[in-house]
mmCIF file of C-alpha atoms in Angstrom:
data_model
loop_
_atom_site.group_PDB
_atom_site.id
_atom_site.type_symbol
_atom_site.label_atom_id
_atom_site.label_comp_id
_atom_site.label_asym_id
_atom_site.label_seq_id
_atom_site.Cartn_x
_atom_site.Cartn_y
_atom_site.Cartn_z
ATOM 1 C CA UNK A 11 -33.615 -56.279 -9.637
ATOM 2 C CA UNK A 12 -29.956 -56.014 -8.750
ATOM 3 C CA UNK A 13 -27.230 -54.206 -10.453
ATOM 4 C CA UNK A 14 -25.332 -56.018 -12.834
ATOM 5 C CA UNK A 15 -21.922 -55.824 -14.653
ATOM 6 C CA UNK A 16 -23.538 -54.993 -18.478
ATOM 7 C CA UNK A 17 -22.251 -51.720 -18.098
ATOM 8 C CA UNK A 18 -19.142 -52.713 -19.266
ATOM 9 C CA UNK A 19 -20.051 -53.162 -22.478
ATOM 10 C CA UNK A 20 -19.071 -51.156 -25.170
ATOM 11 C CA UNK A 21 -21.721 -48.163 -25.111
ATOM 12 C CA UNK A 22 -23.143 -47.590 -29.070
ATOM 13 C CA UNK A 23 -21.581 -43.558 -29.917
ATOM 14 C CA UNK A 24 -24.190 -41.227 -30.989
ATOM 15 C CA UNK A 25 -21.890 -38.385 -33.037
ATOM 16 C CA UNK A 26 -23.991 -35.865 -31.251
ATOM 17 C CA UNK A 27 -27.302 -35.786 -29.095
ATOM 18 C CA UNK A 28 -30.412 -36.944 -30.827
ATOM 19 C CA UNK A 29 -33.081 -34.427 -30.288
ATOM 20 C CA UNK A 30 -36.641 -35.629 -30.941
ATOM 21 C CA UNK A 31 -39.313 -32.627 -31.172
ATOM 22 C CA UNK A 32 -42.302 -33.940 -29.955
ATOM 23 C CA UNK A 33 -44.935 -32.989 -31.957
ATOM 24 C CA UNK A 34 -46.845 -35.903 -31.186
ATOM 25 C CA UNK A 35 -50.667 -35.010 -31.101
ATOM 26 C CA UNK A 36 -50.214 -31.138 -30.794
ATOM 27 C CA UNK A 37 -51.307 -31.106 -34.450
ATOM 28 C CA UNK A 38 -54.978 -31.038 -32.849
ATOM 29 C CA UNK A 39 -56.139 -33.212 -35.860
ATOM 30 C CA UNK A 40 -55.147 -30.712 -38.206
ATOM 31 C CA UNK A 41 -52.446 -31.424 -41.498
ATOM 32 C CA UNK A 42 -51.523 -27.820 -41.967
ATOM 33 C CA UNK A 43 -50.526 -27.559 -37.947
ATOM 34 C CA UNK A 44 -48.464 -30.446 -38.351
ATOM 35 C CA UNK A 45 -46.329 -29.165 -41.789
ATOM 36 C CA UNK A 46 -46.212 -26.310 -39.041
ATOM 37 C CA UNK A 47 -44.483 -27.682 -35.894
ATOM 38 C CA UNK A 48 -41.967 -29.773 -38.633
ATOM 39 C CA UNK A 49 -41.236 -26.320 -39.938
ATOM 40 C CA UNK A 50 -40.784 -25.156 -36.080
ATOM 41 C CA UNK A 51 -38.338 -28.245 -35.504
ATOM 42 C CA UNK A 52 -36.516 -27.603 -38.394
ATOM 43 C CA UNK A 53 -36.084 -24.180 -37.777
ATOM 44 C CA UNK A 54 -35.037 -25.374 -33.668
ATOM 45 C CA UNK A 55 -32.555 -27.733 -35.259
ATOM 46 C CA UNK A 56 -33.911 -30.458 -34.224
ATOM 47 C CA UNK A 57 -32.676 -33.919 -35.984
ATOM 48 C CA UNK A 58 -36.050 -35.614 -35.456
ATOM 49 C CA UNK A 59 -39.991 -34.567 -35.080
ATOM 50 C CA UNK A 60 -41.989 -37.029 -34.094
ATOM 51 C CA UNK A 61 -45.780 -37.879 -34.268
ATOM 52 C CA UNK A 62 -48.087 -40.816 -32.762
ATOM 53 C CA UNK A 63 -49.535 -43.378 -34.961
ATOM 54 C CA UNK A 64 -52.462 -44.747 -32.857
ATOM 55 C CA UNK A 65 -56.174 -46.301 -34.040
ATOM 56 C CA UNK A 66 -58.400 -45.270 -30.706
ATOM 57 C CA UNK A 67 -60.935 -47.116 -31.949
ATOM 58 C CA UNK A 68 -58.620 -50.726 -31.476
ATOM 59 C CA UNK A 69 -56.129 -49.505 -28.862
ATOM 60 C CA UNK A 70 -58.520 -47.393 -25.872
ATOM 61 C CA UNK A 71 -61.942 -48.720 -24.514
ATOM 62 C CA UNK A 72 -64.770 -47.011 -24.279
ATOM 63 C CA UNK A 73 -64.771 -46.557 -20.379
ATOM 64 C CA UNK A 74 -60.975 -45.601 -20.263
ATOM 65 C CA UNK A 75 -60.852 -42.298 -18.433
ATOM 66 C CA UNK A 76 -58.734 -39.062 -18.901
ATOM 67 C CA UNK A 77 -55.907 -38.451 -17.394
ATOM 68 C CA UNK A 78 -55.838 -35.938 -14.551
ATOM 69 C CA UNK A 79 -53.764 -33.598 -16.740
ATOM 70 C CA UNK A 80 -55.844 -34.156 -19.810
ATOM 71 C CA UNK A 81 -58.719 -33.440 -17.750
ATOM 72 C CA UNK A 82 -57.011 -29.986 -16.547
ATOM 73 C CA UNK A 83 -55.151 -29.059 -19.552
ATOM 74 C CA UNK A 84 -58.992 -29.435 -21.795
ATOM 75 C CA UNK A 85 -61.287 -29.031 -19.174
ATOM 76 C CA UNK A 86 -63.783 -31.461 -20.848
ATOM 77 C CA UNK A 87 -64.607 -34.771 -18.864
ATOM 78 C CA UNK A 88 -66.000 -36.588 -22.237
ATOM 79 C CA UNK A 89 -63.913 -40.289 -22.206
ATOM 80 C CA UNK A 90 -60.345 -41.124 -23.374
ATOM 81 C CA UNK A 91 -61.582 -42.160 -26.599
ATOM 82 C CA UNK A 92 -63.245 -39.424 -27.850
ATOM 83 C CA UNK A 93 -60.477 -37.193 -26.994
ATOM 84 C CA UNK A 94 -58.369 -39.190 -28.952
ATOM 85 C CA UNK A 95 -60.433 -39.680 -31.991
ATOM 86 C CA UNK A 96 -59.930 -36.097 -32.904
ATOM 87 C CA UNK A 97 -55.739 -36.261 -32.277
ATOM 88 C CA UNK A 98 -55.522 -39.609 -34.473
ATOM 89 C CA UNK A 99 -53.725 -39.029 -38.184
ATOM 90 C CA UNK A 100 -54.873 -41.705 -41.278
ATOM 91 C CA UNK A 101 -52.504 -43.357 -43.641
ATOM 92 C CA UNK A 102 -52.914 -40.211 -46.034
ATOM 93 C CA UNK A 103 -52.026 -38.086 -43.226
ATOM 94 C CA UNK A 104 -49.054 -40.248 -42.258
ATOM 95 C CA UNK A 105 -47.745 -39.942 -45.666
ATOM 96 C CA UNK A 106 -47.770 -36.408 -46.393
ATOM 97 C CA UNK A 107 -46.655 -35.693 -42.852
ATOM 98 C CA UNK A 108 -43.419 -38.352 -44.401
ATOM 99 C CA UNK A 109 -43.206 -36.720 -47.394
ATOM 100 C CA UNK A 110 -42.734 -32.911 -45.833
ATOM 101 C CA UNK A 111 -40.015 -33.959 -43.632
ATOM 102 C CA UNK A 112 -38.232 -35.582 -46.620
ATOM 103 C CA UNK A 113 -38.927 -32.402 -47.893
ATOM 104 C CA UNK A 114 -37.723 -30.181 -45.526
ATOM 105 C CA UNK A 115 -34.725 -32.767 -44.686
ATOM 106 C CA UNK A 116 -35.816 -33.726 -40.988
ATOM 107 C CA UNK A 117 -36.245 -37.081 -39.473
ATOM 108 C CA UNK A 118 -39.836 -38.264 -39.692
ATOM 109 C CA UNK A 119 -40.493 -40.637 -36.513
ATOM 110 C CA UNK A 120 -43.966 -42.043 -34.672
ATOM 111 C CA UNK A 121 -45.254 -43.793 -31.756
ATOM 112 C CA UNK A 122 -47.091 -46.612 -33.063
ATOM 113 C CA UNK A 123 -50.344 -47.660 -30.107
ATOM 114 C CA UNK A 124 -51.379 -50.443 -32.176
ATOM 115 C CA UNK A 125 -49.469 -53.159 -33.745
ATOM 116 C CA UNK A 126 -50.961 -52.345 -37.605
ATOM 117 C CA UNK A 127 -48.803 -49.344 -37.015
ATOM 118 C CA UNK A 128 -45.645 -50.327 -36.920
ATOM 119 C CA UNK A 129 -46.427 -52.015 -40.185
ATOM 120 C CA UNK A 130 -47.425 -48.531 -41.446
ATOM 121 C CA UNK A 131 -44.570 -46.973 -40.272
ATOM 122 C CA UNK A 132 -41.774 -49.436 -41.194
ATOM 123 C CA UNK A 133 -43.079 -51.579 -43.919
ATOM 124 C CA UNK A 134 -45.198 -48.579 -46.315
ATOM 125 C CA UNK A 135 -43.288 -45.565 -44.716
ATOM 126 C CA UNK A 136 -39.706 -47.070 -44.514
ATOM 127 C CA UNK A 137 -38.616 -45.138 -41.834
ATOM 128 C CA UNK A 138 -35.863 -46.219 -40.122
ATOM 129 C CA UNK A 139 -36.355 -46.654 -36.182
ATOM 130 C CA UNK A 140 -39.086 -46.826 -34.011
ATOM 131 C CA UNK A 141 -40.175 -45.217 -30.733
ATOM 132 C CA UNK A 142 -42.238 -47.232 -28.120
ATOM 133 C CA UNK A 143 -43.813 -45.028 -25.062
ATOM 134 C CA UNK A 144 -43.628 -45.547 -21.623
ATOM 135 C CA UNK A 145 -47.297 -46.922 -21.602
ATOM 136 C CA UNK A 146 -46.868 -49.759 -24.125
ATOM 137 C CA UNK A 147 -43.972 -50.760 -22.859
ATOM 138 C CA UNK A 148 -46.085 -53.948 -21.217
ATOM 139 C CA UNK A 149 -47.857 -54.541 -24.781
ATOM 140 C CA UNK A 150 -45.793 -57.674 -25.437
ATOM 141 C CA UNK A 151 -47.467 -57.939 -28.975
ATOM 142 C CA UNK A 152 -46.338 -54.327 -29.763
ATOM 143 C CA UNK A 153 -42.600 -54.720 -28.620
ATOM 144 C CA UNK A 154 -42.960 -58.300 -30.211
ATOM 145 C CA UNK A 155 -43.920 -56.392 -33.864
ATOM 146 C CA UNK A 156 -41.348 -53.745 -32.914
ATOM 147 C CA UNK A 157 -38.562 -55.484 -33.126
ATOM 148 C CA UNK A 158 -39.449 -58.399 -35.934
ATOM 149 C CA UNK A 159 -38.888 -55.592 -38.109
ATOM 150 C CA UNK A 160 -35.443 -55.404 -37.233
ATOM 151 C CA UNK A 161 -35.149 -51.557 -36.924
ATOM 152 C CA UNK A 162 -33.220 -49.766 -33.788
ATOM 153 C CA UNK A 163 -36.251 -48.831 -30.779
ATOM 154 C CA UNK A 164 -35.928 -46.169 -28.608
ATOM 155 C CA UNK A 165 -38.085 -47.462 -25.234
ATOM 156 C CA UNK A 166 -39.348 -44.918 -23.171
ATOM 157 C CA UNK A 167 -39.382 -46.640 -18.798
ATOM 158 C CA UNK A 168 -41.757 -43.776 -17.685
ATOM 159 C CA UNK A 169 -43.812 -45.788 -14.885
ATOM 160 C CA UNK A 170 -41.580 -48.516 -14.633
ATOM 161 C CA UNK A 171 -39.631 -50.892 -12.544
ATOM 162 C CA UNK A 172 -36.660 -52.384 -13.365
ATOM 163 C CA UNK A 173 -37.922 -55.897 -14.015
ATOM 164 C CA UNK A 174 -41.097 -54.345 -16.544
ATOM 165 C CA UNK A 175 -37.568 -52.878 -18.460
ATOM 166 C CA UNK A 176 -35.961 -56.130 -18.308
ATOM 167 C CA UNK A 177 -39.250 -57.690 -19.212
ATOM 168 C CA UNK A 178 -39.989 -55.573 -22.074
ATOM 169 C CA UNK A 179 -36.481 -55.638 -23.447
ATOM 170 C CA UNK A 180 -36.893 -59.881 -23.362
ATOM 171 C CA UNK A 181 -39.442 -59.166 -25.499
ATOM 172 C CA UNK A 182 -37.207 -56.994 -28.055
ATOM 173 C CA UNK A 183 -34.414 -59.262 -28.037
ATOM 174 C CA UNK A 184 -36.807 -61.808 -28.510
ATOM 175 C CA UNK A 185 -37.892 -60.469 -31.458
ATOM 176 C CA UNK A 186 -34.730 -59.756 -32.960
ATOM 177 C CA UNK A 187 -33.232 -62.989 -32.512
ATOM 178 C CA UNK A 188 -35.311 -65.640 -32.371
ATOM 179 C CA UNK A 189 -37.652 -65.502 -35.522
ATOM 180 C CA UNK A 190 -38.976 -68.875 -35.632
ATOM 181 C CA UNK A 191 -39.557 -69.641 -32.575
ATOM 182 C CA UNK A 192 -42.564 -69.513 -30.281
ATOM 183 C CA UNK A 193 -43.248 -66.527 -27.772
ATOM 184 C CA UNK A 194 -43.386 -66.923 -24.440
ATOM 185 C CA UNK A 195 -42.074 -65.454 -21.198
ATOM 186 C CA UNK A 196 -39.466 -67.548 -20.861
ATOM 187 C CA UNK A 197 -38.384 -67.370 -23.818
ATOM 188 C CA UNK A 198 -37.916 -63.881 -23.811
ATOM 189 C CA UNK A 199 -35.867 -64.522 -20.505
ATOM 190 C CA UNK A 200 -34.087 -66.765 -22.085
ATOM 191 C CA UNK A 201 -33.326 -64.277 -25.139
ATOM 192 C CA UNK A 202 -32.247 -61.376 -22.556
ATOM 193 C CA UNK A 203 -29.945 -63.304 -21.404
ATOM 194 C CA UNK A 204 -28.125 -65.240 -24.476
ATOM 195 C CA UNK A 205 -25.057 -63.847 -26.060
ATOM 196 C CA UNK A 206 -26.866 -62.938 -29.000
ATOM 197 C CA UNK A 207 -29.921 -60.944 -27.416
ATOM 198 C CA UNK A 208 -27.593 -59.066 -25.346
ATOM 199 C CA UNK A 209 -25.568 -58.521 -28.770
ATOM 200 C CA UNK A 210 -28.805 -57.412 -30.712
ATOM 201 C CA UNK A 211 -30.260 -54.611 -27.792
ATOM 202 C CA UNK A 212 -26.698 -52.913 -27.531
ATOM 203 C CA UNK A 213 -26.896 -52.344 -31.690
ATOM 204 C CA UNK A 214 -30.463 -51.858 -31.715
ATOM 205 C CA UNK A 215 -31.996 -50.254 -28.134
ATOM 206 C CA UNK A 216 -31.940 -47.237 -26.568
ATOM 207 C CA UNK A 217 -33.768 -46.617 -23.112
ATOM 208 C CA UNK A 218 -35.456 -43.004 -22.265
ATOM 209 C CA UNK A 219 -35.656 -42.328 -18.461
ATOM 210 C CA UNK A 220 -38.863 -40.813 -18.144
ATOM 211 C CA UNK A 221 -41.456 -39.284 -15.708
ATOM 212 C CA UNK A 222 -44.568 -39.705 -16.703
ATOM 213 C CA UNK A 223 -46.532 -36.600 -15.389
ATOM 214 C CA UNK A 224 -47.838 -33.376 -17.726
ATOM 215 C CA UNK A 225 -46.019 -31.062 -16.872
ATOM 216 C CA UNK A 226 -43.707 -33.192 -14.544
ATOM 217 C CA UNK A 227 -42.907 -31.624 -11.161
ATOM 218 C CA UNK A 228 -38.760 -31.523 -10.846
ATOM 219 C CA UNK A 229 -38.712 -33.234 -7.766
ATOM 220 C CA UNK A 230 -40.097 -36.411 -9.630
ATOM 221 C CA UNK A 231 -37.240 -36.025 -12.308
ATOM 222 C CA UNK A 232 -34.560 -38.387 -10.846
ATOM 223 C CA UNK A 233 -32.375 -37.791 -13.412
ATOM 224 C CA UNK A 234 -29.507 -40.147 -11.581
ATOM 225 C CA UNK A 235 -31.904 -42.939 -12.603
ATOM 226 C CA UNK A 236 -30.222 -42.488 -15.785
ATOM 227 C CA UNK A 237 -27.027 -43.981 -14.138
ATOM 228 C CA UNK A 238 -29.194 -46.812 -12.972
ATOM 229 C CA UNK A 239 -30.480 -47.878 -16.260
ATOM 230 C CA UNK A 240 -26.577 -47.758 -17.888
ATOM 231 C CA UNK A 241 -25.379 -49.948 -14.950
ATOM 232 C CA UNK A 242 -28.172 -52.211 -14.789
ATOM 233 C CA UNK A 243 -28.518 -52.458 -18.987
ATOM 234 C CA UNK A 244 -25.847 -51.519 -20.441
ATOM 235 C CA UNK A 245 -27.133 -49.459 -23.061
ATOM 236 C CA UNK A 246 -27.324 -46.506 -24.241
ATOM 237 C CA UNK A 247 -29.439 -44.341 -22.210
ATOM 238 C CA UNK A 248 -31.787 -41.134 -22.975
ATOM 239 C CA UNK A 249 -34.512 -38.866 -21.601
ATOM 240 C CA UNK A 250 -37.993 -38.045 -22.306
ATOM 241 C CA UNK A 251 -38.373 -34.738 -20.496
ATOM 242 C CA UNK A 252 -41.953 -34.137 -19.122
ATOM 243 C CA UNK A 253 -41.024 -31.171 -16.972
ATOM 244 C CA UNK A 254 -41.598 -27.660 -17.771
ATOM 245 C CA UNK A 255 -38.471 -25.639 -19.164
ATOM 246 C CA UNK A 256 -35.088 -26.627 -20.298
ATOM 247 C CA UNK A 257 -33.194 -27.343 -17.430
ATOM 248 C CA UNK A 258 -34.009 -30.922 -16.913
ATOM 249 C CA UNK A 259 -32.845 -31.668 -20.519
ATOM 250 C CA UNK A 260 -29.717 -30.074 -20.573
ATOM 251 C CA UNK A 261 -28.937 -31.206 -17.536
ATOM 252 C CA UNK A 262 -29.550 -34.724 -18.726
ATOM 253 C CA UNK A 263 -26.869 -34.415 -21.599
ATOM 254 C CA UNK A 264 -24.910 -32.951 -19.258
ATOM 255 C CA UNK A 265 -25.096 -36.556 -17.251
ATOM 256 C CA UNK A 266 -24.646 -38.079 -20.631
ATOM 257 C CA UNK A 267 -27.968 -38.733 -22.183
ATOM 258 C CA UNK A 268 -27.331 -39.544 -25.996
ATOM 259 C CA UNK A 269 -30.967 -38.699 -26.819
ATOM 260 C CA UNK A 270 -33.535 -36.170 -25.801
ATOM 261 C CA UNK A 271 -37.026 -35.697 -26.483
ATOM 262 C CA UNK A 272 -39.018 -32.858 -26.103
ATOM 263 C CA UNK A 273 -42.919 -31.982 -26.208
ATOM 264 C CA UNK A 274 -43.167 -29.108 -29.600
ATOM 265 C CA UNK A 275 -45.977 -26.693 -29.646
ATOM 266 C CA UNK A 276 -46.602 -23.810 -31.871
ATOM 267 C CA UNK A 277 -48.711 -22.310 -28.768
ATOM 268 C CA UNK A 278 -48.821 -23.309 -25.395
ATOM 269 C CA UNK A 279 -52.400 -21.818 -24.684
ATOM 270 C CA UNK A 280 -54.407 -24.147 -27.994
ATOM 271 C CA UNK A 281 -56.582 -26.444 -26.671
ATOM 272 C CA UNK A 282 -55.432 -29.969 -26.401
ATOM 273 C CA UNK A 283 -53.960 -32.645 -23.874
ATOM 274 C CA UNK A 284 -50.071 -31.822 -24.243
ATOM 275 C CA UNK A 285 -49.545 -28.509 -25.032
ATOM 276 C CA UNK A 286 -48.985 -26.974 -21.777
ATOM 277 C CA UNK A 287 -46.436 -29.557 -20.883
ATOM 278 C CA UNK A 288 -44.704 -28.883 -24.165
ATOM 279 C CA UNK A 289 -41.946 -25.801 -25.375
ATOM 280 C CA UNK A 290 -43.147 -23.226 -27.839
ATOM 281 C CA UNK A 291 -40.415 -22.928 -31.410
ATOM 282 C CA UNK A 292 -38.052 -20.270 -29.522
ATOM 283 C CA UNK A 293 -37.695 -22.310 -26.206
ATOM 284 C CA UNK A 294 -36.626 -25.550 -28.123
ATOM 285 C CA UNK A 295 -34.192 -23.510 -30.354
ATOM 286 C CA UNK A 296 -32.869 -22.252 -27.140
ATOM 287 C CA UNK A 297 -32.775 -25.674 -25.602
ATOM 288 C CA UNK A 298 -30.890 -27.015 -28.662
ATOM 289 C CA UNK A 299 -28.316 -23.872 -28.799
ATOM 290 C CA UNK A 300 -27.584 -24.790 -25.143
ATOM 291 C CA UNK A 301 -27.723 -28.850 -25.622
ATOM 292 C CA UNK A 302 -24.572 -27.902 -28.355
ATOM 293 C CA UNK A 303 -22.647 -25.670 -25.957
ATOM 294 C CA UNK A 304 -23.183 -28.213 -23.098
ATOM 295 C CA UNK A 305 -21.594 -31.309 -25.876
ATOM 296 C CA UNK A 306 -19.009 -29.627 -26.842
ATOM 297 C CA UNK A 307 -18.222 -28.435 -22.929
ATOM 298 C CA UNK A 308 -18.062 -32.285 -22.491
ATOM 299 C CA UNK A 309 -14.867 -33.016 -23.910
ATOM 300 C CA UNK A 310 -13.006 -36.778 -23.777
ATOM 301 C CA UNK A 311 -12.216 -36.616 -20.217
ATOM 302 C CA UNK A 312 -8.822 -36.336 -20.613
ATOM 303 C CA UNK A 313 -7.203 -33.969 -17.564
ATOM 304 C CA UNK A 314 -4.638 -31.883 -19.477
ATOM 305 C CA UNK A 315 -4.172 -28.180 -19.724
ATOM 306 C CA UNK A 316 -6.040 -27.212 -23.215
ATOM 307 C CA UNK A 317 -4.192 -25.028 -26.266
ATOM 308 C CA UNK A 318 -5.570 -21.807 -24.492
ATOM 309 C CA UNK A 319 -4.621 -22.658 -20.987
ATOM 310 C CA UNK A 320 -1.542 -23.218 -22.618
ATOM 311 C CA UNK A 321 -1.111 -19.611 -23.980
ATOM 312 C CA UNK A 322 -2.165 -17.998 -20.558
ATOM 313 C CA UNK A 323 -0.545 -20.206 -18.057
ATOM 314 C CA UNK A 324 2.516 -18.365 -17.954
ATOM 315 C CA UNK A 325 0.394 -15.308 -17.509
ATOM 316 C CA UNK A 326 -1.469 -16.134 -14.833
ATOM 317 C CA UNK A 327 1.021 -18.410 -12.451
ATOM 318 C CA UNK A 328 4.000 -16.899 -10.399
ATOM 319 C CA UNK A 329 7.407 -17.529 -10.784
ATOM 320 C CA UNK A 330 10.479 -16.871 -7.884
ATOM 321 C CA UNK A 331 12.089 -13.425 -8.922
ATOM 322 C CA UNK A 332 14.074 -11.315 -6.642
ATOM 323 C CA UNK A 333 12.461 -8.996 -4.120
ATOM 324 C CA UNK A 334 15.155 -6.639 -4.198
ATOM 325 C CA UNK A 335 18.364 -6.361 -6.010
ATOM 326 C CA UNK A 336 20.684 -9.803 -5.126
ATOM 327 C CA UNK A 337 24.602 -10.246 -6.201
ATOM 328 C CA UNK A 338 26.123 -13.148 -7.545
ATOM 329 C CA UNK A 339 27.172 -15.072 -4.558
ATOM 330 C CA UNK A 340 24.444 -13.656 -2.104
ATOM 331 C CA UNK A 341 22.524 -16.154 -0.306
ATOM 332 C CA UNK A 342 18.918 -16.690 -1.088
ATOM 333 C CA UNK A 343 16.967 -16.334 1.611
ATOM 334 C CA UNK A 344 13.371 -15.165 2.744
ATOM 335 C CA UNK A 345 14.349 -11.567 2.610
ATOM 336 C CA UNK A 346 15.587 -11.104 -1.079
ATOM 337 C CA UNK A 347 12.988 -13.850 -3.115
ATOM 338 C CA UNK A 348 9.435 -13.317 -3.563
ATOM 339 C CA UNK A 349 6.729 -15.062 -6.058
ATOM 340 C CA UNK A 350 5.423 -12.920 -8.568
ATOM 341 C CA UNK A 351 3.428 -13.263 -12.147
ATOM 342 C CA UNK A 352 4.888 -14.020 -14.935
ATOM 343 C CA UNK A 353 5.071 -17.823 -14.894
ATOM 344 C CA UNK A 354 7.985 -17.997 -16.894
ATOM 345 C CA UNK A 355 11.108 -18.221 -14.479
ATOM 346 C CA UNK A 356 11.584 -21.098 -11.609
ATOM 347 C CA UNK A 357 8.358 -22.409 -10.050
ATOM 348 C CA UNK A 358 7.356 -21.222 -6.568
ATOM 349 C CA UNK A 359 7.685 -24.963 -5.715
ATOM 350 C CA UNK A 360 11.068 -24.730 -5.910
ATOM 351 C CA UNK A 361 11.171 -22.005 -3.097
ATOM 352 C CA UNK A 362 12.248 -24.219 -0.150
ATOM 353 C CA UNK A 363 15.348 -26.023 -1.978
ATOM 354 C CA UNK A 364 16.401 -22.345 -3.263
ATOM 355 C CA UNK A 365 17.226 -20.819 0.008
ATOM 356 C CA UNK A 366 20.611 -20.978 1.957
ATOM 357 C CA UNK A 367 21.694 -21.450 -1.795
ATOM 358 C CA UNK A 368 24.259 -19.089 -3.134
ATOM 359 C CA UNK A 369 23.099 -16.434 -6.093
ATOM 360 C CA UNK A 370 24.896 -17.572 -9.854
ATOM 361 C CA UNK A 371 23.998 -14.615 -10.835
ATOM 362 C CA UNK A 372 23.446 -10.657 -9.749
ATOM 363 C CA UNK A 373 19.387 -9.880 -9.898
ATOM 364 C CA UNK A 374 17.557 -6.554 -10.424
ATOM 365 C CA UNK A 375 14.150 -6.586 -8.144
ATOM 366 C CA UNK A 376 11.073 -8.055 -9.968
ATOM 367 C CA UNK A 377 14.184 -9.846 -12.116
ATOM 368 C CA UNK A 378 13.294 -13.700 -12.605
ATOM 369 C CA UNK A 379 15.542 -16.230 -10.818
ATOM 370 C CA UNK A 380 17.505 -18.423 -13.198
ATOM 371 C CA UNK A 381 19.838 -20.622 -11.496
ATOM 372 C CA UNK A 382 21.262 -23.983 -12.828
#
């Protein structure tokens, strides 16, 4: 897919990053671990924790294998599916998981695997955006759902080309656009490319770069890929950080992601598929200390000396000043100037029309030249 000129449209401002703890399914099954790891967000100042909303029994087959990580991370072999069933939470469980981050005045977001779940999520919950992963990003149904609800979707592109993104985001204009008409793929081409679906995924989508690997290796981050999907899309752009550590993720806002997401675990050694991939409560708080310093290190790209450059620029420059004691009417010349701090007399770059001048005035050495 080539490049194309989107990325001059106007980018959708985030006031400050969006941080997403993942908590996702490092709640091992267990209610009281996940009040936990929203009390650990909270704590990290994180704006959003997020869990997965997933039905194994309607969204993985029977024969669907681990992944080599799960494998590794659990060392049990038993299928996909019965992993899973123990890491799945039930309506009851979605809505006191809701109801302690209203509590506790943090952002309550999912993954929804199945396409009953986003009507959990958005039509009983009410919350107010969804998150698709970098696996169902090819579930046309899903991203169909998704966006008929009309809320903004964060996409994760883990795994992806560039056409599967344009594909999937045919699909979400699709969706928000074109109600009553009949899916297919061309119509979601045709939606991607209208006025009005373009219009709809700059207010409504977000894109995640993303490496799909547990923990990812940083030689698979590609973080410039970032710059890809703004050029190619022209939307806002984020990143789902796989990788072990902080770096990647500050580095990220640091190339102007607008969103991170991060894997949250109260203990990196519990058993379970993610946690080893994931930070423990005083490595995201450090990660979100430093994602602050990095935003507000950003600045508006304006080159102009700041208010405290300003107070020490006269400190730190040179000015001309005599290098030993000069009469009025001597001749300046490469004996009797020199360029010395303070800043606050004649610039040095004035040091080559000076000389073969004559003095105005008489100058005691280390005196500041002031001439008319």
């Amino acid at each position: 897919m080539k490049l194309s000129k989107q990325s001059r449209f106007e980018q959708r401002k985030f006031p400050n990053t969006l941080v997403i703890a993942e908590a996702g399914v490092n709640h091992n099954g267990d209610i009281k671990l996940a009040f936990q790891l929203i009390d650990a967000a909270k704590e990290a100042g994180a704006d959003i924790v997020k869990f997965q909303t997933s039905n194994p029994e309607t969204s993985v087959s029977r024969n669907a294998p681990r992944a080599d990580y799960q494998v590794k991370s659990t060392g049990e072999k038993t299928s996909q599916l019965e992993m899973l069933k123990g890491l799945s939470l039930d309506k009851v469980a979605h809505e006191s998981i809701y109801s302690y981050c209203r509590k506790k005045q943090i952002e309550f977001l999912s993954t929804p695997f199945f396409v009953e779940g986003v009507n959990l999520l958005v039509n009983q919950l009410g919350i107010k955006r969804l998150k698709i992963s970098s696996g169902e990003i090819v579930n046309g149904p899903l991203l169909l759902k998704a966006s008929q609800t009309g809320v903004p979707i964060i996409l994760s592109t883990g795994m992806c080309t560039l056409d599967e993104i344009k594909e999937a985001l045919g699909v979400i204009a699709f969706g928000y656009t074109k109600l009553n008409e009949q899916p297919s793929l061309s119509a979601f081409s045709t939606a991607f490319q209208s006025d009005n679906g373009q219009m709809a995924l700059r207010q409504k989508a977000t894109l995640l770069h993303c490496t799909t690997e547990y923990p990812a290796p940083y030689e698979e981050m590609n973080l410039r890929a970032m710059d890809t999907l703004k050029n190619v899309f022209g939307l806002p752009v984020g990143f789902s950080d796989h990788s072990r550590g902080v770096e990647m993720a500050i580095a990220a806002v640091a190339r102007g992601a607008c969103v991170i997401e991060k894997h949250l675990t109260l203990d990196r050694n519990l058993p379970g598929p993610d946690h080893q991939a994931s930070l423990e409560p005083g490595e995201l708080k450090t990660m979100i200390s430093a994602i602050r310093n990095v935003e507000k290190g950003l600045g508006d790209g304006e080159k102009m000396p700041t208010n405290s450059e300003l107070e020490n620029r006269q400190v730190v420059r040179k000015s001309l000043v005599a290098a030993c004691p000069i009469n009025k009417g001597d001749v300046f010349t490469t004996k009797n100037l020199a360029i010395k701090r303070p800043g606050n007399g004649m610039s040095p770059m004035e040091y080559w029309d000076l000389l073969g001048k004559i003095s105005e005035n008489s100058f005691l050495t280390d005196e500041v030249i002031v001439q008319r």
